[in-house]
PDB file of C-alpha atoms and ligand atoms in Angstrom:
ATOM      1  CA  MET A   1     -24.566   0.742  16.383  1.00 83.00           C
ATOM      2  CA  HIS A   2     -24.864  -1.236  13.169  1.00 91.00           C
ATOM      3  CA  LEU A   3     -22.889  -0.566   9.952  1.00 92.00           C
ATOM      4  CA  THR A   4     -22.278  -1.974   6.604  1.00 96.00           C
ATOM      5  CA  ALA A   5     -18.824  -1.629   5.066  1.00 97.00           C
ATOM      6  CA  SER A   6     -16.769  -2.950   2.108  1.00 98.00           C
ATOM      7  CA  GLY A   7     -13.163  -3.687   2.983  1.00 98.00           C
ATOM      8  CA  ILE A   8      -9.944  -5.583   2.807  1.00 98.00           C
ATOM      9  CA  VAL A   9      -8.701  -7.793   5.615  1.00 98.00           C
ATOM     10  CA  LEU A  10      -5.200  -6.435   6.284  1.00 98.00           C
ATOM     11  CA  LYS A  11      -4.290  -8.717   9.147  1.00 98.00           C
ATOM     12  CA  VAL A  12      -5.739 -11.560  11.148  1.00 97.00           C
ATOM     13  CA  SER A  13      -4.828 -12.722  14.679  1.00 96.00           C
ATOM     14  CA  GLN A  14      -6.190 -15.762  16.379  1.00 91.00           C
ATOM     15  CA  SER A  15      -8.419 -15.157  19.395  1.00 86.00           C
ATOM     16  CA  GLY A  16      -9.451 -17.904  21.811  1.00 86.00           C
ATOM     17  CA  ASP A  17     -10.014 -21.430  20.355  1.00 89.00           C
ATOM     18  CA  SER A  18     -11.781 -20.581  17.213  1.00 94.00           C
ATOM     19  CA  ASP A  19     -12.231 -16.785  16.842  1.00 96.00           C
ATOM     20  CA  ARG A  20     -10.482 -14.289  14.646  1.00 96.00           C
ATOM     21  CA  PHE A  21      -9.455 -10.763  15.262  1.00 96.00           C
ATOM     22  CA  CYS A  22      -9.274  -8.900  12.016  1.00 97.00           C
ATOM     23  CA  THR A  23      -7.822  -5.553  10.974  1.00 97.00           C
ATOM     24  CA  LEU A  24      -9.930  -4.174   8.203  1.00 98.00           C
ATOM     25  CA  LEU A  25      -9.413  -1.321   5.750  1.00 98.00           C
ATOM     26  CA  THR A  26     -12.919  -0.129   5.148  1.00 98.00           C
ATOM     27  CA  ASP A  27     -14.448   2.386   2.744  1.00 98.00           C
ATOM     28  CA  SER A  28     -16.514   4.080   5.466  1.00 96.00           C
ATOM     29  CA  HIS A  29     -14.457   3.867   8.672  1.00 96.00           C
ATOM     30  CA  GLY A  30     -10.770   3.554   7.579  1.00 97.00           C
ATOM     31  CA  VAL A  31      -8.768   0.999   9.463  1.00 97.00           C
ATOM     32  CA  ILE A  32     -10.722  -0.775  12.115  1.00 95.00           C
ATOM     33  CA  SER A  33     -10.375  -3.867  14.303  1.00 95.00           C
ATOM     34  CA  ALA A  34     -13.207  -6.384  14.193  1.00 96.00           C
ATOM     35  CA  PHE A  35     -13.863  -9.629  16.021  1.00 96.00           C
ATOM     36  CA  ALA A  36     -15.277 -12.583  14.228  1.00 96.00           C
ATOM     37  CA  LYS A  37     -16.603 -15.277  16.557  1.00 96.00           C
ATOM     38  CA  GLY A  38     -15.936 -18.795  15.518  1.00 95.00           C
ATOM     39  CA  ALA A  39     -14.446 -17.722  12.141  1.00 96.00           C
ATOM     40  CA  ARG A  40     -11.472 -20.052  12.316  1.00 94.00           C
ATOM     41  CA  SER A  41     -13.854 -23.013  12.021  1.00 93.00           C
ATOM     42  CA  MET A  42     -14.175 -23.716   8.276  1.00 90.00           C
ATOM     43  CA  LYS A  43     -17.921 -24.332   8.734  1.00 94.00           C
ATOM     44  CA  ASN A  44     -18.426 -20.891  10.164  1.00 95.00           C
ATOM     45  CA  LYS A  45     -20.376 -18.497   7.921  1.00 96.00           C
ATOM     46  CA  ASN A  46     -17.623 -15.878   8.223  1.00 96.00           C
ATOM     47  CA  ALA A  47     -14.705 -18.085   7.657  1.00 95.00           C
ATOM     48  CA  THR A  48     -13.836 -17.174   4.045  1.00 96.00           C
ATOM     49  CA  ALA A  49     -14.442 -13.420   4.130  1.00 97.00           C
ATOM     50  CA  THR A  50     -12.352 -12.926   7.429  1.00 97.00           C
ATOM     51  CA  ALA A  51      -9.079 -14.454   6.080  1.00 96.00           C
ATOM     52  CA  GLN A  52      -6.163 -12.122   5.172  1.00 97.00           C
ATOM     53  CA  PHE A  53      -6.196 -10.328   1.815  1.00 98.00           C
ATOM     54  CA  VAL A  54      -9.898 -10.952   1.175  1.00 98.00           C
ATOM     55  CA  TYR A  55     -11.989  -8.091  -0.268  1.00 98.00           C
ATOM     56  CA  GLY A  56     -15.492  -8.339   0.890  1.00 98.00           C
ATOM     57  CA  HIS A  57     -18.650  -6.824   2.385  1.00 98.00           C
ATOM     58  CA  TYR A  58     -19.260  -6.750   6.001  1.00 98.00           C
ATOM     59  CA  GLU A  59     -22.146  -6.284   8.395  1.00 98.00           C
ATOM     60  CA  LEU A  60     -20.753  -5.090  11.689  1.00 97.00           C
ATOM     61  CA  PHE A  61     -22.110  -3.821  14.923  1.00 95.00           C
ATOM     62  CA  ARG A  62     -20.124  -1.978  17.573  1.00 92.00           C
ATOM     63  CA  ARG A  63     -19.933  -2.799  21.231  1.00 88.00           C
ATOM     64  CA  ARG A  64     -17.946  -0.178  23.067  1.00 84.00           C
ATOM     65  CA  ASP A  65     -14.538  -0.016  21.405  1.00 80.00           C
ATOM     66  CA  THR A  66     -14.844  -3.166  19.377  1.00 86.00           C
ATOM     67  CA  TYR A  67     -16.467  -3.968  16.080  1.00 96.00           C
ATOM     68  CA  ILE A  68     -17.990  -7.399  15.742  1.00 97.00           C
ATOM     69  CA  ILE A  69     -18.506  -8.934  12.338  1.00 98.00           C
ATOM     70  CA  ASP A  70     -22.075 -10.295  12.093  1.00 97.00           C
ATOM     71  CA  GLU A  71     -22.330 -11.265   8.484  1.00 97.00           C
ATOM     72  CA  SER A  72     -19.866 -11.204   5.585  1.00 98.00           C
ATOM     73  CA  GLN A  73     -19.604 -11.966   1.993  1.00 98.00           C
ATOM     74  CA  TYR A  74     -16.323 -12.152   0.052  1.00 98.00           C
ATOM     75  CA  GLU A  75     -15.928 -10.762  -3.391  1.00 98.00           C
ATOM     76  CA  GLU A  76     -12.272 -11.286  -4.257  1.00 98.00           C
ATOM     77  CA  LEU A  77      -9.885 -13.644  -2.718  1.00 98.00           C
ATOM     78  CA  TYR A  78      -6.622 -12.716  -4.622  1.00 98.00           C
ATOM     79  CA  THR A  79      -5.680 -16.444  -4.620  1.00 97.00           C
ATOM     80  CA  GLY A  80      -2.683 -15.732  -7.023  1.00 98.00           C
ATOM     81  CA  LEU A  81      -0.851 -14.262  -3.901  1.00 97.00           C
ATOM     82  CA  ARG A  82      -0.408 -17.684  -2.547  1.00 95.00           C
ATOM     83  CA  GLU A  83       1.620 -18.883  -5.510  1.00 96.00           C
ATOM     84  CA  ASP A  84       4.632 -16.927  -4.729  1.00 96.00           C
ATOM     85  CA  ILE A  85       6.282 -15.877  -1.507  1.00 97.00           C
ATOM     86  CA  PHE A  86       7.792 -12.602  -2.907  1.00 97.00           C
ATOM     87  CA  ARG A  87       4.503 -11.277  -4.081  1.00 98.00           C
ATOM     88  CA  LEU A  88       2.834 -12.382  -0.899  1.00 98.00           C
ATOM     89  CA  SER A  89       5.414 -10.548   1.123  1.00 98.00           C
ATOM     90  CA  VAL A  90       4.929  -7.306  -0.968  1.00 98.00           C
ATOM     91  CA  ALA A  91       1.182  -7.627  -0.215  1.00 98.00           C
ATOM     92  CA  GLN A  92       1.981  -8.113   3.545  1.00 98.00           C
ATOM     93  CA  TYR A  93       4.140  -4.982   3.602  1.00 98.00           C
ATOM     94  CA  LEU A  94       1.495  -2.906   1.766  1.00 98.00           C
ATOM     95  CA  CYS A  95      -1.066  -4.062   4.316  1.00 98.00           C
ATOM     96  CA  GLN A  96       1.269  -3.085   7.241  1.00 98.00           C
ATOM     97  CA  LEU A  97       1.972   0.275   5.507  1.00 98.00           C
ATOM     98  CA  THR A  98      -1.812   0.818   5.281  1.00 98.00           C
ATOM     99  CA  MET A  99      -2.185   0.163   9.018  1.00 97.00           C
ATOM    100  CA  GLU A 100       0.569   2.740   9.663  1.00 96.00           C
ATOM    101  CA  LEU A 101      -0.763   5.451   7.479  1.00 96.00           C
ATOM    102  CA  VAL A 102      -4.585   5.246   7.310  1.00 96.00           C
ATOM    103  CA  PRO A 103      -6.488   6.607  10.334  1.00 91.00           C
ATOM    104  CA  GLY A 104      -9.487   4.887  11.746  1.00 91.00           C
ATOM    105  CA  GLU A 105     -13.098   6.241  11.953  1.00 90.00           C
ATOM    106  CA  GLN A 106     -13.049   8.257   8.804  1.00 94.00           C
ATOM    107  CA  PRO A 107     -13.833   7.465   5.178  1.00 97.00           C
ATOM    108  CA  ALA A 108     -11.018   5.728   3.257  1.00 98.00           C
ATOM    109  CA  GLY A 109     -12.543   4.920  -0.138  1.00 98.00           C
ATOM    110  CA  GLU A 110      -9.471   6.012  -2.054  1.00 98.00           C
ATOM    111  CA  TYR A 111      -7.130   3.924   0.063  1.00 98.00           C
ATOM    112  CA  LEU A 112      -9.448   0.850  -0.424  1.00 98.00           C
ATOM    113  CA  GLN A 113      -9.416   1.557  -4.257  1.00 98.00           C
ATOM    114  CA  LEU A 114      -5.608   1.742  -4.212  1.00 98.00           C
ATOM    115  CA  MET A 115      -5.180  -1.495  -2.174  1.00 98.00           C
ATOM    116  CA  ARG A 116      -7.692  -3.443  -4.256  1.00 98.00           C
ATOM    117  CA  ALA A 117      -5.722  -2.544  -7.324  1.00 98.00           C
ATOM    118  CA  ALA A 118      -2.374  -3.327  -5.756  1.00 98.00           C
ATOM    119  CA  LEU A 119      -3.522  -6.777  -4.531  1.00 98.00           C
ATOM    120  CA  TRP A 120      -5.131  -7.476  -7.815  1.00 98.00           C
ATOM    121  CA  TYR A 121      -1.894  -6.730  -9.752  1.00 98.00           C
ATOM    122  CA  LEU A 122       0.231  -8.733  -7.328  1.00 98.00           C
ATOM    123  CA  SER A 123      -2.225 -11.720  -7.439  1.00 98.00           C
ATOM    124  CA  GLU A 124      -2.424 -11.738 -11.249  1.00 98.00           C
ATOM    125  CA  ASN A 125       1.325 -11.190 -11.562  1.00 97.00           C
ATOM    126  CA  SER A 126       0.797  -8.902 -14.555  1.00 95.00           C
ATOM    127  CA  ARG A 127       3.212  -6.251 -13.196  1.00 97.00           C
ATOM    128  CA  HIS A 128       6.585  -6.563 -11.620  1.00 98.00           C
ATOM    129  CA  PRO A 129       5.953  -6.887  -7.791  1.00 98.00           C
ATOM    130  CA  LEU A 130       8.480  -4.011  -7.155  1.00 98.00           C
ATOM    131  CA  LEU A 131       6.539  -1.742  -9.629  1.00 98.00           C
ATOM    132  CA  VAL A 132       3.376  -2.459  -7.682  1.00 98.00           C
ATOM    133  CA  LYS A 133       5.125  -1.872  -4.371  1.00 98.00           C
ATOM    134  CA  ALA A 134       6.833   1.441  -5.484  1.00 98.00           C
ATOM    135  CA  ALA A 135       3.724   2.863  -7.063  1.00 98.00           C
ATOM    136  CA  ALA A 136       1.505   1.959  -4.078  1.00 98.00           C
ATOM    137  CA  GLU A 137       4.018   3.396  -1.686  1.00 98.00           C
ATOM    138  CA  MET A 138       4.319   6.697  -3.421  1.00 98.00           C
ATOM    139  CA  ARG A 139       0.542   6.993  -3.838  1.00 98.00           C
ATOM    140  CA  MET A 140      -0.358   6.046  -0.332  1.00 98.00           C
ATOM    141  CA  LEU A 141       2.104   8.449   1.079  1.00 98.00           C
ATOM    142  CA  SER A 142       0.803  11.262  -1.042  1.00 98.00           C
ATOM    143  CA  MET A 143      -2.681  10.419   0.115  1.00 98.00           C
ATOM    144  CA  ALA A 144      -1.602  10.357   3.739  1.00 97.00           C
ATOM    145  CA  GLY A 145      -0.350  14.040   3.614  1.00 97.00           C
ATOM    146  CA  TYR A 146       3.252  13.409   2.421  1.00 97.00           C
ATOM    147  CA  MET A 147       2.688  14.758  -1.174  1.00 98.00           C
ATOM    148  CA  PRO A 148       6.142  15.149  -2.715  1.00 98.00           C
ATOM    149  CA  ASP A 149       6.791  18.100  -5.182  1.00 98.00           C
ATOM    150  CA  LEU A 150       7.952  16.438  -8.379  1.00 98.00           C
ATOM    151  CA  VAL A 151       7.005  19.157 -10.861  1.00 97.00           C
ATOM    152  CA  MET A 152      10.383  20.765 -11.408  1.00 98.00           C
ATOM    153  CA  CYS A 153      13.985  21.097 -10.362  1.00 98.00           C
ATOM    154  CA  ARG A 154      13.858  22.857  -6.979  1.00 97.00           C
ATOM    155  CA  GLU A 155      16.789  25.108  -7.968  1.00 97.00           C
ATOM    156  CA  CYS A 156      16.360  26.082 -11.685  1.00 98.00           C
ATOM    157  CA  GLY A 157      12.831  25.055 -12.484  1.00 98.00           C
ATOM    158  CA  ALA A 158      13.813  22.508 -15.196  1.00 97.00           C
ATOM    159  CA  TYR A 159      11.161  19.910 -15.944  1.00 97.00           C
ATOM    160  CA  GLU A 160      13.243  17.363 -17.563  1.00 95.00           C
ATOM    161  CA  HIS A 161      16.888  16.310 -17.732  1.00 97.00           C
ATOM    162  CA  ASP A 162      18.663  13.076 -18.504  1.00 97.00           C
ATOM    163  CA  LEU A 163      19.581  12.805 -14.882  1.00 98.00           C
ATOM    164  CA  MET A 164      17.340  13.987 -11.999  1.00 98.00           C
ATOM    165  CA  PHE A 165      17.724  13.494  -8.197  1.00 98.00           C
ATOM    166  CA  PHE A 166      15.002  12.718  -5.772  1.00 98.00           C
ATOM    167  CA  VAL A 167      15.632  13.780  -2.187  1.00 98.00           C
ATOM    168  CA  PRO A 168      13.489  11.455   0.002  1.00 97.00           C
ATOM    169  CA  SER A 169      13.708  13.573   3.117  1.00 96.00           C
ATOM    170  CA  THR A 170      12.130  16.593   1.499  1.00 96.00           C
ATOM    171  CA  GLY A 171      10.137  14.918  -1.354  1.00 98.00           C
ATOM    172  CA  ARG A 172      11.655  17.225  -3.972  1.00 98.00           C
ATOM    173  CA  ILE A 173      13.755  16.906  -7.018  1.00 98.00           C
ATOM    174  CA  SER A 174      16.685  18.650  -8.632  1.00 97.00           C
ATOM    175  CA  CYS A 175      18.227  18.294 -12.029  1.00 98.00           C
ATOM    176  CA  GLY A 176      21.578  16.891 -13.005  1.00 97.00           C
ATOM    177  CA  ASN A 177      22.890  20.450 -13.563  1.00 97.00           C
ATOM    178  CA  CYS A 178      22.053  21.667 -10.217  1.00 97.00           C
ATOM    179  CA  GLY A 179      22.855  18.547  -8.262  1.00 96.00           C
ATOM    180  CA  VAL A 180      22.187  18.079  -4.573  1.00 95.00           C
ATOM    181  CA  LYS A 181      23.853  19.482  -1.444  1.00 91.00           C
ATOM    182  CA  ARG A 182      26.838  17.707   0.035  1.00 90.00           C
ATOM    183  CA  ARG A 183      25.817  14.871   2.447  1.00 91.00           C
ATOM    184  CA  GLU A 184      22.167  15.084   1.131  1.00 93.00           C
ATOM    185  CA  TYR A 185      20.884  11.605   0.418  1.00 96.00           C
ATOM    186  CA  ALA A 186      19.414  11.498  -2.998  1.00 98.00           C
ATOM    187  CA  VAL A 187      18.312   8.817  -5.575  1.00 98.00           C
ATOM    188  CA  LYS A 188      19.414   9.166  -9.061  1.00 98.00           C
ATOM    189  CA  LEU A 189      16.586   8.962 -11.681  1.00 98.00           C
ATOM    190  CA  GLY A 190      16.877   8.566 -15.416  1.00 98.00           C
ATOM    191  CA  ARG A 191      13.951   9.705 -17.580  1.00 98.00           C
ATOM    192  CA  GLY A 192      11.964   6.445 -17.201  1.00 98.00           C
ATOM    193  CA  ALA A 193      12.195   6.400 -13.484  1.00 98.00           C
ATOM    194  CA  MET A 194      11.369  10.171 -13.301  1.00 98.00           C
ATOM    195  CA  THR A 195       8.229   9.572 -15.372  1.00 98.00           C
ATOM    196  CA  ALA A 196       7.203   6.654 -13.243  1.00 98.00           C
ATOM    197  CA  LEU A 197       7.728   8.634 -10.032  1.00 98.00           C
ATOM    198  CA  ARG A 198       5.556  11.512 -11.387  1.00 98.00           C
ATOM    199  CA  HIS A 199       2.900   9.049 -12.665  1.00 98.00           C
ATOM    200  CA  SER A 200       2.742   7.280  -9.240  1.00 98.00           C
ATOM    201  CA  VAL A 201       1.773  10.548  -7.561  1.00 98.00           C
ATOM    202  CA  TYR A 202      -0.257  12.549 -10.127  1.00 98.00           C
ATOM    203  CA  ALA A 203      -1.897   9.958 -12.424  1.00 98.00           C
ATOM    204  CA  ASP A 204      -5.509   9.031 -12.276  1.00 98.00           C
ATOM    205  CA  LEU A 205      -5.816   6.395  -9.501  1.00 97.00           C
ATOM    206  CA  ARG A 206      -7.572   4.008 -11.866  1.00 97.00           C
ATOM    207  CA  LYS A 207      -4.466   4.106 -14.053  1.00 98.00           C
ATOM    208  CA  LEU A 208      -1.810   3.968 -11.309  1.00 98.00           C
ATOM    209  CA  PHE A 209      -0.337   0.576 -12.220  1.00 98.00           C
ATOM    210  CA  ALA A 210      -0.924   0.898 -16.034  1.00 97.00           C
ATOM    211  CA  PHE A 211       2.696   1.172 -16.958  1.00 97.00           C
ATOM    212  CA  THR A 212       5.870  -0.892 -17.339  1.00 97.00           C
ATOM    213  CA  LEU A 213       9.584  -0.016 -16.936  1.00 98.00           C
ATOM    214  CA  SER A 214      12.972  -1.307 -18.030  1.00 98.00           C
ATOM    215  CA  ASP A 215      14.922  -3.115 -15.264  1.00 98.00           C
ATOM    216  CA  GLU A 216      17.235  -0.160 -14.753  1.00 98.00           C
ATOM    217  CA  SER A 217      14.432   2.355 -14.491  1.00 98.00           C
ATOM    218  CA  LEU A 218      12.474   0.014 -12.138  1.00 98.00           C
ATOM    219  CA  LYS A 219      15.432  -0.241  -9.940  1.00 98.00           C
ATOM    220  CA  GLN A 220      15.717   3.540  -9.644  1.00 98.00           C
ATOM    221  CA  PHE A 221      11.946   4.015  -9.168  1.00 98.00           C
ATOM    222  CA  SER A 222      11.847   1.311  -6.521  1.00 98.00           C
ATOM    223  CA  GLU A 223      14.806   2.761  -4.630  1.00 98.00           C
ATOM    224  CA  ALA A 224      13.246   6.246  -4.591  1.00 98.00           C
ATOM    225  CA  ALA A 225       9.859   5.084  -3.512  1.00 98.00           C
ATOM    226  CA  GLU A 226      11.187   2.829  -0.710  1.00 98.00           C
ATOM    227  CA  ALA A 227      13.632   5.679   0.597  1.00 97.00           C
ATOM    228  CA  PHE A 228      10.625   8.012   0.604  1.00 98.00           C
ATOM    229  CA  ALA A 229       8.443   5.527   2.588  1.00 97.00           C
ATOM    230  CA  LEU A 230      11.233   5.012   5.005  1.00 96.00           C
ATOM    231  CA  SER A 231      11.703   8.649   5.610  1.00 96.00           C
ATOM    232  CA  LYS A 232       7.959   9.199   6.392  1.00 95.00           C
ATOM    233  CA  THR A 233       7.335   6.074   8.632  1.00 92.00           C
ATOM    234  CA  GLU A 234       8.597   6.292  12.125  1.00 82.00           C
ATOM    235  CA  LYS A 235       9.073   2.723  12.949  1.00 83.00           C
ATOM    236  CA  ARG A 236      10.693   0.111  10.813  1.00 87.00           C
ATOM    237  CA  LEU A 237       8.051  -2.116   9.427  1.00 94.00           C
ATOM    238  CA  SER A 238       8.779  -5.801  10.111  1.00 95.00           C
ATOM    239  CA  THR A 239       7.202  -6.833   6.728  1.00 96.00           C
ATOM    240  CA  LEU A 240       9.620  -4.618   4.876  1.00 96.00           C
ATOM    241  CA  ALA A 241      12.549  -6.109   6.780  1.00 94.00           C
ATOM    242  CA  PHE A 242      11.402  -9.579   5.870  1.00 95.00           C
ATOM    243  CA  LEU A 243      10.905  -8.613   2.090  1.00 95.00           C
ATOM    244  CA  LYS A 244      14.476  -7.232   2.063  1.00 93.00           C
ATOM    245  CA  THR A 245      15.798 -10.639   3.097  1.00 95.00           C
ATOM    246  CA  MET A 246      14.615 -11.901  -0.252  1.00 92.00           C
ATOM    247  CA  MET A 247      15.969  -9.045  -2.509  1.00 86.00           C
TER     248      MET A 247
HETATM  249 ZN1   ZN B   1      18.143  22.386 -12.005  1.00 68.87          ZN
END
């Protein structure tokens, strides 16, 4: 079976002397594993487009359970990621989160759009990396079936309040008047962080990263999104653990 796909290389493993084994997020087949023969040799025709974080176009054929990359062409290399270990680590984490959440063998065009935008903003360094991380976490989880309910206070229906609480385990919010149950873990959100959290879930995907936040609001937004991601992923992601060592 032969197929053409656009995708991002989420992960690369070495295989044999000069081969690569790539995990790709593709528009047509979700997350797949693909073998690229000889791709670790810089002279190989697939060397550039099979490196990690590249967005490109791939001609693949399938032999039993494995995809084999026949031809490839890169479109975006996100070279700015190499300039900064923190931004690179956020990108690593988002790639691992994608592998956790996105199924294989089904279309994943929206996930690809999300990851292309996230890697672009991280590479360009035009948004705080923690803003990119948090918005991508919230959106990816929503797309993966964990849509939180951020419309109003779960108790009284209030839409806005100077202080709101986000409860990661349920994905719901309550206002400062109603509060949360005793022993229920909740993240405090001021107006800026509340707006950001709603935006990350409900905004047009093309405008997902089109906002900025004060330091205090970013801290709250970031904490809420990470707690939500932790509550919805079963295993602890090694890339997140590494990222935390730098924060
Ligand atoms: Zn309330």
